[in-house]
Short mmCIF file of C-alpha atoms in Angstrom, two decimals:
data_model
loop_
_atom_site.label_atom_id
_atom_site.label_comp_id
_atom_site.label_asym_id
_atom_site.label_seq_id
_atom_site.Cartn_x
_atom_site.Cartn_y
_atom_site.Cartn_z
CA MET A 1 -3.33 35.11 61.57
CA TYR A 2 -6.31 35.10 58.88
CA ARG A 3 -8.11 32.66 61.42
CA GLN A 4 -7.58 34.95 64.27
CA ALA A 5 -8.75 37.79 62.36
CA VAL A 6 -11.99 36.17 61.66
CA ILE A 7 -12.35 35.27 65.27
CA LEU A 8 -11.83 38.96 66.65
CA LEU A 9 -14.21 40.44 63.78
CA PHE A 10 -16.96 38.06 65.26
CA ILE A 11 -16.25 39.23 68.62
CA ALA A 12 -16.50 42.85 67.19
CA ALA A 13 -19.67 42.23 65.18
CA THR A 14 -21.37 41.01 68.28
CA ALA A 15 -19.99 44.11 70.46
CA LEU A 16 -20.98 46.63 67.58
CA ALA A 17 -24.54 45.76 66.47
CA ALA A 18 -27.41 43.84 68.05
CA ASP A 19 -28.89 44.77 64.77
CA PRO A 20 -27.47 45.15 61.20
CA PRO A 21 -26.01 48.50 61.06
CA ASP A 22 -26.44 51.14 58.64
CA ILE A 23 -23.54 51.48 56.20
CA ASN A 24 -22.69 54.99 57.14
CA ALA A 25 -23.56 54.56 60.78
CA HIS A 26 -20.25 54.30 62.77
CA VAL A 27 -22.30 53.94 65.92
CA VAL A 28 -26.02 53.86 67.04
CA LEU A 29 -27.95 56.50 65.16
CA PRO A 30 -30.33 58.34 66.84
CA ASP A 31 -33.32 59.81 64.46
CA LEU A 32 -32.46 63.25 63.85
CA LYS A 33 -36.02 64.22 62.61
CA LEU A 34 -37.18 67.75 63.54
CA HIS A 35 -38.25 67.66 67.37
CA PRO A 36 -41.79 69.13 67.40
CA SER A 37 -40.65 72.02 69.60
CA LEU A 38 -38.41 73.24 66.66
CA LYS A 39 -41.00 73.21 63.71
CA ASP A 40 -41.27 76.97 64.58
CA SER A 41 -37.78 78.26 64.47
CA ASN A 42 -39.34 81.20 66.81
CA VAL A 43 -40.51 79.27 69.50
CA ASN A 44 -38.26 79.91 72.67
CA VAL A 45 -38.81 76.38 74.42
CA GLN A 46 -36.25 74.60 76.84
CA ALA A 47 -34.26 71.97 75.14
CA PRO A 48 -34.44 68.38 76.54
CA LEU A 49 -31.02 68.37 78.04
CA LEU A 50 -30.39 66.00 80.97
CA ASP A 51 -28.41 66.29 84.23
CA SER A 52 -25.53 63.78 84.33
CA GLY A 53 -27.33 60.28 85.55
CA THR A 54 -30.96 60.86 84.64
CA GLN A 55 -32.65 59.06 81.79
CA ALA A 56 -35.16 60.60 78.98
CA GLU A 57 -36.37 59.75 75.66
CA LEU A 58 -34.33 61.13 72.64
CA PRO A 59 -36.76 63.35 70.42
CA ASN A 60 -38.59 61.06 67.71
CA SER A 61 -36.48 58.20 68.76
CA GLY A 62 -37.61 54.72 70.21
CA ALA A 63 -34.50 54.35 72.22
CA GLN A 64 -33.69 55.82 75.51
CA ALA A 65 -30.47 58.08 76.22
CA PRO A 66 -28.10 55.92 78.39
CA THR A 67 -27.70 56.54 82.21
CA ALA A 68 -24.54 58.80 82.80
CA ILE A 69 -21.16 57.30 81.64
CA PRO A 70 -18.12 57.57 83.93
CA ASP A 71 -16.05 60.60 83.63
CA ALA A 72 -13.32 60.24 81.04
CA ARG A 73 -10.67 61.89 83.28
CA GLU A 74 -11.22 59.20 85.80
CA GLU A 75 -11.67 56.16 83.21
CA MET A 76 -8.28 56.43 82.08
CA SER A 77 -8.58 53.09 80.07
CA ASP A 78 -11.17 50.39 79.77
CA SER A 79 -9.60 48.37 82.72
CA GLY A 80 -7.99 49.03 85.78
CA ASP A 81 -5.59 46.53 84.68
CA GLU A 82 -4.23 48.03 81.68
CA GLU A 83 -2.12 50.73 81.19
CA PRO A 84 -3.36 54.28 80.54
CA LEU A 85 -3.63 55.01 76.90
CA PRO A 86 -1.31 57.59 75.38
CA ASP A 87 -1.99 61.36 75.11
CA LEU A 88 -0.56 64.38 74.02
CA GLY A 89 -0.21 67.84 75.98
CA ALA A 90 1.57 70.96 75.67
CA PRO A 91 3.02 71.50 79.11
CA ASN A 92 3.31 75.27 80.31
CA TRP A 93 2.65 76.67 76.80
CA LYS A 94 2.10 80.41 76.84
CA CYS A 95 2.03 83.40 74.32
CA ASP A 96 3.32 86.83 74.53
CA PRO A 97 0.92 88.73 77.36
CA ALA A 98 -0.23 91.17 74.90
CA VAL A 99 -1.51 88.58 72.62
CA MET A 100 -3.59 86.75 75.09
CA ALA A 101 -4.98 89.88 76.46
CA LYS A 102 -8.82 90.62 75.74
CA SER A 103 -10.04 93.67 74.04
CA LYS A 104 -10.25 97.01 76.47
CA GLU A 105 -13.90 97.21 75.40
CA VAL A 106 -16.06 94.14 73.99
CA PRO A 107 -15.37 94.70 70.18
CA LYS A 108 -18.83 95.50 68.15
CA SER A 109 -17.17 93.99 64.73
CA VAL A 110 -16.39 90.18 64.19
CA HIS A 111 -13.41 91.16 62.44
CA SER A 112 -11.98 93.06 65.74
CA VAL A 113 -12.40 89.81 67.87
CA ARG A 114 -9.28 88.90 70.10
CA PHE A 115 -8.93 85.13 71.09
CA ALA A 116 -9.57 86.12 74.72
CA ASP A 117 -12.89 87.89 73.79
CA ILE A 118 -14.55 84.36 72.96
CA LYS A 119 -16.58 83.72 75.73
CA VAL A 120 -18.75 80.82 74.37
CA VAL A 121 -17.77 77.40 72.35
CA ALA A 122 -20.10 74.77 70.65
CA ALA A 123 -19.93 72.14 68.24
CA LEU A 124 -21.88 70.62 65.46
CA GLY A 125 -21.05 67.33 63.94
CA ASP A 126 -20.84 63.39 63.94
CA SER A 127 -18.86 60.74 66.19
CA GLN A 128 -15.54 62.57 65.42
CA SER A 129 -16.81 65.48 67.31
CA ALA A 130 -18.64 63.12 69.66
CA GLY A 131 -15.52 61.75 70.78
CA ASN A 132 -16.57 58.13 69.99
CA GLY A 133 -13.81 55.69 71.20
CA ALA A 134 -11.55 58.44 72.25
CA ASN A 135 -10.53 56.69 75.39
CA SER A 136 -11.30 53.07 74.39
CA SER A 137 -8.81 50.07 74.32
CA LYS A 138 -11.32 47.74 73.22
CA LEU A 139 -13.98 47.33 70.52
CA THR A 140 -16.91 46.96 73.49
CA SER A 141 -16.67 50.68 74.33
CA LEU A 142 -16.48 52.29 70.71
CA ARG A 143 -20.06 53.51 71.22
CA THR A 144 -18.99 55.56 74.40
CA GLU A 145 -18.73 59.11 73.27
CA TYR A 146 -15.85 60.80 75.22
CA ARG A 147 -16.97 64.22 74.64
CA GLY A 148 -14.48 65.76 76.66
CA LEU A 149 -11.44 64.76 74.94
CA ALA A 150 -13.16 65.61 71.48
CA PHE A 151 -10.58 67.89 69.68
CA ALA A 152 -12.65 70.79 68.92
CA ILE A 153 -15.19 70.99 72.08
CA GLY A 154 -13.48 68.83 74.76
CA GLY A 155 -12.54 70.04 78.15
CA ASP A 156 -11.28 67.49 80.09
CA THR A 157 -7.91 67.96 82.22
CA THR A 158 -5.70 70.89 80.91
CA LEU A 159 -3.79 71.86 78.08
CA ASP A 160 -0.55 70.54 79.92
CA GLU A 161 -2.14 66.93 79.40
CA HIS A 162 -4.58 67.08 76.64
CA ILE A 163 -4.84 69.26 73.67
CA THR A 164 -8.03 70.56 72.62
CA ILE A 165 -9.29 74.04 71.39
CA PRO A 166 -11.20 74.80 74.80
CA ASN A 167 -8.07 74.10 76.39
CA ILE A 168 -6.24 76.36 74.77
CA LEU A 169 -8.87 78.99 74.75
CA ARG A 170 -8.71 78.82 78.44
CA LYS A 171 -5.53 79.90 78.59
CA PHE A 172 -7.14 82.97 76.93
CA ASN A 173 -10.30 83.41 78.87
CA PRO A 174 -10.58 81.10 81.99
CA ASP A 175 -14.21 81.96 82.07
CA LEU A 176 -14.64 80.12 78.79
CA PHE A 177 -18.30 78.29 78.61
CA GLY A 178 -19.86 75.41 76.38
CA TYR A 179 -17.04 72.88 76.34
CA SER A 180 -17.72 69.19 77.07
CA ASN A 181 -16.62 67.14 80.19
CA GLY A 182 -16.38 63.47 80.38
CA ALA A 183 -18.46 60.84 78.73
CA GLY A 184 -22.19 60.76 77.43
CA VAL A 185 -25.03 61.63 74.89
CA TRP A 186 -25.47 64.77 73.17
CA ASN A 187 -28.45 65.77 75.56
CA GLU A 188 -26.75 65.30 78.69
CA TRP A 189 -26.09 68.48 79.95
CA ASN A 190 -23.62 67.91 82.80
CA VAL A 191 -21.58 66.29 80.15
CA SER A 192 -22.17 67.74 76.65
CA ARG A 193 -22.97 71.07 77.54
CA LEU A 194 -23.01 72.96 73.82
CA ASN A 195 -21.77 69.88 71.99
CA MET A 196 -24.60 69.06 70.08
CA ALA A 197 -22.88 66.35 67.75
CA VAL A 198 -24.47 63.23 66.99
CA PRO A 199 -22.85 59.96 66.01
CA GLY A 200 -23.76 58.96 62.30
CA SER A 201 -24.73 62.68 61.50
CA GLU A 202 -24.49 63.93 57.88
CA ALA A 203 -24.60 67.25 56.25
CA LYS A 204 -28.02 67.41 56.24
CA ASP A 205 -28.40 66.73 60.04
CA MET A 206 -26.36 70.06 60.71
CA ILE A 207 -29.60 72.14 60.45
CA VAL A 208 -31.17 70.45 63.53
CA GLN A 209 -28.13 70.44 65.23
CA ALA A 210 -27.85 74.17 64.61
CA GLN A 211 -31.65 74.41 65.58
CA ARG A 212 -30.88 72.86 69.03
CA LEU A 213 -27.96 74.75 69.75
CA VAL A 214 -29.71 77.99 69.52
CA GLU A 215 -32.77 76.45 71.44
CA VAL A 216 -29.86 75.94 74.53
CA LEU A 217 -28.50 79.37 74.11
CA ARG A 218 -31.71 81.16 74.30
CA THR A 219 -32.53 79.34 77.87
CA ARG A 220 -28.83 79.54 79.63
CA PRO A 221 -28.56 82.08 82.27
CA GLU A 222 -24.77 81.52 81.58
CA VAL A 223 -24.85 83.25 78.01
CA ASN A 224 -25.98 86.55 77.10
CA ILE A 225 -27.13 85.66 73.56
CA THR A 226 -26.70 89.05 72.33
CA ASP A 227 -23.54 90.32 73.96
CA ASP A 228 -21.15 87.34 74.17
CA TRP A 229 -18.89 86.53 71.05
CA LYS A 230 -19.53 82.54 70.33
CA LEU A 231 -17.33 80.14 68.33
CA VAL A 232 -19.27 77.30 66.73
CA HIS A 233 -16.98 74.32 64.99
CA ILE A 234 -18.37 72.35 62.21
CA PHE A 235 -16.90 68.88 61.27
CA VAL A 236 -18.91 67.03 58.95
CA GLY A 237 -18.65 64.76 55.59
CA GLY A 238 -17.22 61.60 56.35
CA ASN A 239 -20.99 60.19 56.56
CA ASP A 240 -21.96 61.83 53.75
CA VAL A 241 -18.98 60.15 51.51
CA CYS A 242 -19.79 56.63 52.80
CA GLN A 243 -23.06 56.99 51.92
CA TYR A 244 -22.51 58.62 48.18
CA CYS A 245 -20.13 55.56 47.72
CA HIS A 246 -22.88 53.07 48.91
CA ASP A 247 -25.55 54.61 46.68
CA TRP A 248 -22.87 54.46 43.68
CA ARG A 249 -22.21 50.72 44.57
CA LYS A 250 -25.90 49.90 44.61
CA GLY A 251 -26.21 51.77 41.45
CA ARG A 252 -28.93 54.41 42.86
CA LYS A 253 -28.71 58.08 42.34
CA SER A 254 -27.24 59.74 45.32
CA ALA A 255 -28.68 62.35 47.48
CA HIS A 256 -25.46 62.88 48.88
CA GLY A 257 -23.74 64.65 45.92
CA PRO A 258 -21.26 67.68 46.30
CA ASP A 259 -24.04 70.42 45.58
CA THR A 260 -26.34 68.98 48.01
CA TYR A 261 -23.36 68.43 50.74
CA LYS A 262 -23.27 72.41 50.07
CA ALA A 263 -26.71 73.24 50.15
CA ASN A 264 -27.01 71.55 53.55
CA LEU A 265 -24.09 73.19 55.09
CA VAL A 266 -25.22 76.65 54.00
CA LYS A 267 -28.50 75.87 54.98
CA ALA A 268 -27.27 75.00 58.81
CA ILE A 269 -24.72 78.09 58.59
CA GLN A 270 -27.54 80.48 57.35
CA TYR A 271 -29.51 79.48 60.50
CA LEU A 272 -26.55 80.27 62.82
CA LYS A 273 -26.23 83.38 61.09
CA ASP A 274 -30.11 84.35 61.44
CA ASN A 275 -30.38 83.46 64.78
CA LEU A 276 -26.85 84.05 66.74
CA PRO A 277 -25.26 87.46 67.04
CA ARG A 278 -21.61 87.95 67.37
CA THR A 279 -20.63 84.66 65.91
CA ILE A 280 -17.79 82.90 64.31
CA VAL A 281 -18.63 79.64 62.65
CA SER A 282 -15.04 77.92 61.95
CA LEU A 283 -15.54 74.86 59.40
CA THR A 284 -12.70 72.15 59.74
CA GLY A 285 -12.00 71.00 56.17
CA MET A 286 -12.96 67.57 54.64
CA ILE A 287 -10.31 65.13 54.81
CA ASN A 288 -9.73 62.45 52.11
CA ILE A 289 -10.79 59.40 53.93
CA GLU A 290 -8.67 57.24 51.53
CA VAL A 291 -5.82 57.82 53.95
CA LEU A 292 -7.35 54.75 55.93
CA ARG A 293 -6.00 52.68 53.30
CA PRO A 294 -2.69 52.06 54.61
CA VAL A 295 -3.96 51.37 58.15
CA ASP A 296 -6.31 48.74 56.87
CA LYS A 297 -3.15 47.07 54.82
CA HIS A 298 -1.55 46.56 58.06
CA ASN A 299 -4.64 45.55 60.04
CA LEU A 300 -7.17 42.48 58.85
CA VAL A 301 -9.46 43.33 62.03
CA CYS A 302 -9.75 47.21 61.35
CA LYS A 303 -10.09 46.15 57.33
CA GLY A 304 -13.29 43.76 58.18
CA LEU A 305 -14.70 46.32 60.49
CA HIS A 306 -14.48 48.93 57.65
CA PHE A 307 -15.74 46.94 54.97
CA PHE A 308 -18.88 45.15 57.02
CA TYR A 309 -19.48 47.68 60.04
CA GLU A 310 -18.25 51.28 59.05
CA CYS A 311 -17.53 52.65 55.82
CA ASN A 312 -16.47 50.62 52.85
CA CYS A 313 -16.30 53.32 50.78
CA GLU A 314 -12.75 53.63 51.37
CA PHE A 315 -11.99 50.58 49.09
CA GLN A 316 -13.17 52.26 45.98
CA LYS A 317 -10.22 54.24 45.76
CA ARG A 318 -11.06 56.59 42.76
CA LYS A 319 -14.87 57.14 43.63
CA THR A 320 -13.84 58.03 47.13
CA ARG A 321 -10.97 60.18 46.56
CA LYS A 322 -13.01 62.51 43.77
CA VAL A 323 -15.88 62.94 46.24
CA CYS A 324 -13.74 63.96 49.08
CA PHE A 325 -12.24 66.43 46.84
CA ASP A 326 -15.61 67.74 45.21
CA TYR A 327 -16.70 68.28 48.98
CA MET A 328 -13.39 70.18 49.40
CA GLU A 329 -14.18 72.16 46.41
CA VAL A 330 -17.85 73.06 47.49
CA GLN A 331 -16.57 73.97 51.03
CA ARG A 332 -13.98 76.86 49.46
CA GLU A 333 -16.91 77.95 47.28
CA ILE A 334 -18.97 78.63 50.49
CA GLN A 335 -16.14 81.11 51.82
CA ASP A 336 -14.95 82.18 48.21
CA GLN A 337 -18.49 83.51 47.24
CA GLY A 338 -18.83 85.66 50.15
CA ILE A 339 -22.25 84.16 51.34
CA PHE A 340 -21.48 84.87 54.79
CA ASP A 341 -19.97 88.50 54.63
CA SER A 342 -22.78 90.73 54.61
CA SER A 343 -22.59 91.40 58.41
CA ASP A 344 -20.23 92.64 61.13
CA ASP A 345 -21.63 90.43 63.82
CA PHE A 346 -20.91 86.91 61.85
CA ALA A 347 -18.03 85.39 60.18
CA PHE A 348 -17.37 81.97 58.22
CA VAL A 349 -13.85 80.69 58.18
CA ILE A 350 -12.46 77.38 56.84
CA GLN A 351 -9.60 75.57 58.52
CA PRO A 352 -8.19 73.72 55.29
CA PHE A 353 -5.25 71.84 56.84
CA THR A 354 -6.85 68.59 55.96
CA TYR A 355 -7.26 69.15 52.42
CA GLY A 356 -3.93 68.03 51.63
CA ILE A 357 -3.50 64.94 53.92
CA GLU A 358 -2.74 62.22 51.73
CA ARG A 359 -1.35 59.34 54.51
CA PRO A 360 -2.36 58.70 58.03
CA PRO A 361 0.14 59.15 60.89
CA LEU A 362 3.46 56.98 60.73
CA THR A 363 5.72 55.41 62.98
CA ASP A 364 9.44 55.99 62.57
CA GLU A 365 9.59 52.42 61.04
CA GLY A 366 7.00 53.74 58.25
CA ARG A 367 3.86 51.66 59.66
CA PRO A 368 0.51 53.59 60.75
CA ASP A 369 0.90 55.10 63.96
CA LEU A 370 -2.13 53.25 65.75
CA ARG A 371 -1.74 55.85 68.71
CA PHE A 372 -3.68 58.02 66.62
CA PHE A 373 -6.80 55.73 66.17
CA ALA A 374 -9.48 54.05 68.27
CA PRO A 375 -9.67 50.34 68.07
CA ASP A 376 -11.72 50.48 65.09
CA CYS A 377 -8.94 52.25 62.92
CA PHE A 378 -11.50 54.92 61.92
CA HIS A 379 -12.36 57.33 65.08
CA PHE A 380 -9.64 59.22 66.58
CA SER A 381 -8.16 58.07 70.02
CA LYS A 382 -7.67 60.60 72.53
CA PHE A 383 -3.78 61.12 71.23
CA GLY A 384 -5.41 61.38 67.61
CA HIS A 385 -7.54 64.06 69.22
CA SER A 386 -4.96 66.17 70.78
CA ASN A 387 -2.59 66.02 67.48
CA PHE A 388 -5.79 66.89 65.45
CA ALA A 389 -6.66 69.77 67.66
CA LYS A 390 -3.15 71.08 67.56
CA HIS A 391 -3.21 71.15 63.83
CA LEU A 392 -6.65 72.79 63.73
CA TRP A 393 -5.34 75.30 66.49
CA ASN A 394 -2.17 76.28 64.41
CA ASN A 395 -4.32 76.50 61.30
CA MET A 396 -6.91 78.89 63.23
CA VAL A 397 -4.36 81.48 63.88
CA GLN A 398 -3.28 81.80 60.47
CA ARG A 399 -4.82 84.44 58.34
CA VAL A 400 -7.26 83.57 55.74
CA GLY A 401 -5.69 83.01 52.12
CA ALA A 402 -2.41 81.95 53.80
CA LYS A 403 -3.58 78.98 55.79
CA SER A 404 -1.64 75.73 55.74
CA THR A 405 -3.46 73.13 53.73
CA SER A 406 -1.59 70.16 54.53
CA VAL A 407 0.05 69.22 57.75
CA GLU A 408 2.08 66.03 58.89
CA LEU A 409 0.28 64.25 61.24
CA SER A 410 3.38 62.06 61.84
CA ASN A 411 5.12 65.14 63.55
CA VAL A 412 3.55 64.95 66.98
CA ASN A 413 6.55 67.78 68.13
CA SER A 414 5.42 70.24 66.03
CA PRO A 415 4.81 73.14 68.20
CA LEU A 416 1.39 74.77 69.24
CA LEU A 417 1.63 78.28 67.33
CA CYS A 418 0.47 81.76 69.16
CA PRO A 419 -1.45 84.25 67.15
CA PRO A 420 0.81 86.73 65.51
CA LYS A 421 1.89 89.51 67.36
CA ASN A 422 1.22 92.42 64.73
CA CYS A 423 -2.33 91.02 64.37
CA PRO A 424 -3.73 89.12 67.31
CA LEU A 425 -7.20 88.83 66.15
CA PHE A 426 -9.27 85.85 65.06
CA PRO A 427 -8.59 85.95 61.42
CA THR A 428 -11.26 86.40 59.14
CA LYS A 429 -11.44 87.23 55.34
CA LYS A 430 -11.48 91.09 56.24
CA ASN A 431 -8.92 91.34 58.82
CA SER A 432 -6.44 89.28 57.24
CA ARG A 433 -6.49 91.58 54.11
CA ASN A 434 -6.02 94.84 56.59
CA CYS A 435 -5.62 94.08 60.06
CA LYS A 436 -4.97 97.44 61.08
CA LYS A 437 -8.45 98.65 59.91
CA TYR A 438 -9.73 96.29 62.88
CA LEU A 439 -7.18 96.34 65.43
CA THR A 440 -8.58 97.92 68.75
CA PRO A 441 -6.84 98.47 72.16
CA SER A 442 -6.42 95.54 74.32
CA LYS A 443 -6.62 95.71 78.22
CA LEU A 444 -3.18 95.76 78.39
CA ASP A 445 -2.91 99.14 76.52
CA VAL A 446 -2.46 102.18 78.14
#
């Protein structure tokens, strides 16, 4: 068995890296230095987004963007001879019509926004938000970014077949704009849309992604940047933790401590606040990456991949756990300190369901449920994206101060919740304390 694992690891190494990869880069990492057109944040320049099927040089990168990749909806698995990969949908899901209705008039306050009032969705993040490996059954296709399957921003198929936040929101507003379809890189417009996530990104890269997002929104005729209510998801931190631990192992002072992580997040969110009116930023909480340890225990190939080619930080148990929880703490500080509470057209909310997750999803026999993971046992599979999206949504509809801080990922049959009838608004700090103050009539009200 050991010999077989070594052979498989050698094959994986050949497939994953022509050059030795950076320890924190799960896949090829484009240079994220500021694009020249973004040096002046007030410059309104067309972003270098591609139509599907064309090539263009990535900003400040020596590589070229790959040509269009087949739509993930059509590529059910990496080989036509294989069984389709498992997925998780919510067939025939619906809520009370009063909960799903739009406001009678477009809300002026962020604290009065109903879920159906959201017109635009976007995402910043790393390879999880880019959907790396989500529809892969082979290690050789882990580089493929299946953005249409990504939990927070994917729009492939429908909610009946695959759970994502946009697929849920389209039940409330069929005209939702910005979600990703298919597979491709961040600047491939027909695929990515408003998904700015780049594999390998850290918190310091969120400012560049935020600038790119604003640049795109200023140029898209489908978006009224002043009047449309926008929901921007952020999920980042795994690469920061890996780099922090890598620095620690090398005896170096790290630039990835919790205070720096916090400062980088605040910088990006502040940029969004300054440049995107009528916006809600939803931060998916940091997850303790130590939950991967039981997966590695049962899979030598994944253990080898994580040690040599992905994040070997998980093997430093105490150090990993501490920095993950330190990141969680500074995320809470951003919300609790009210840094972004000064405006009625912008809100920042943490979805903390990840904070208490202490183990990976398990089978009935108590072994890690590998349906949740791509072949590297690190990235989410499309089944994992669906399960994660369900718990994210359920957190989103809970009021601030009463959100779940732990979920059981093994329970794939847990229901998809509806917004509460007595307060069908997108929960913010203020309307969570006093919903009646901000509740305005819906289109169904006489």
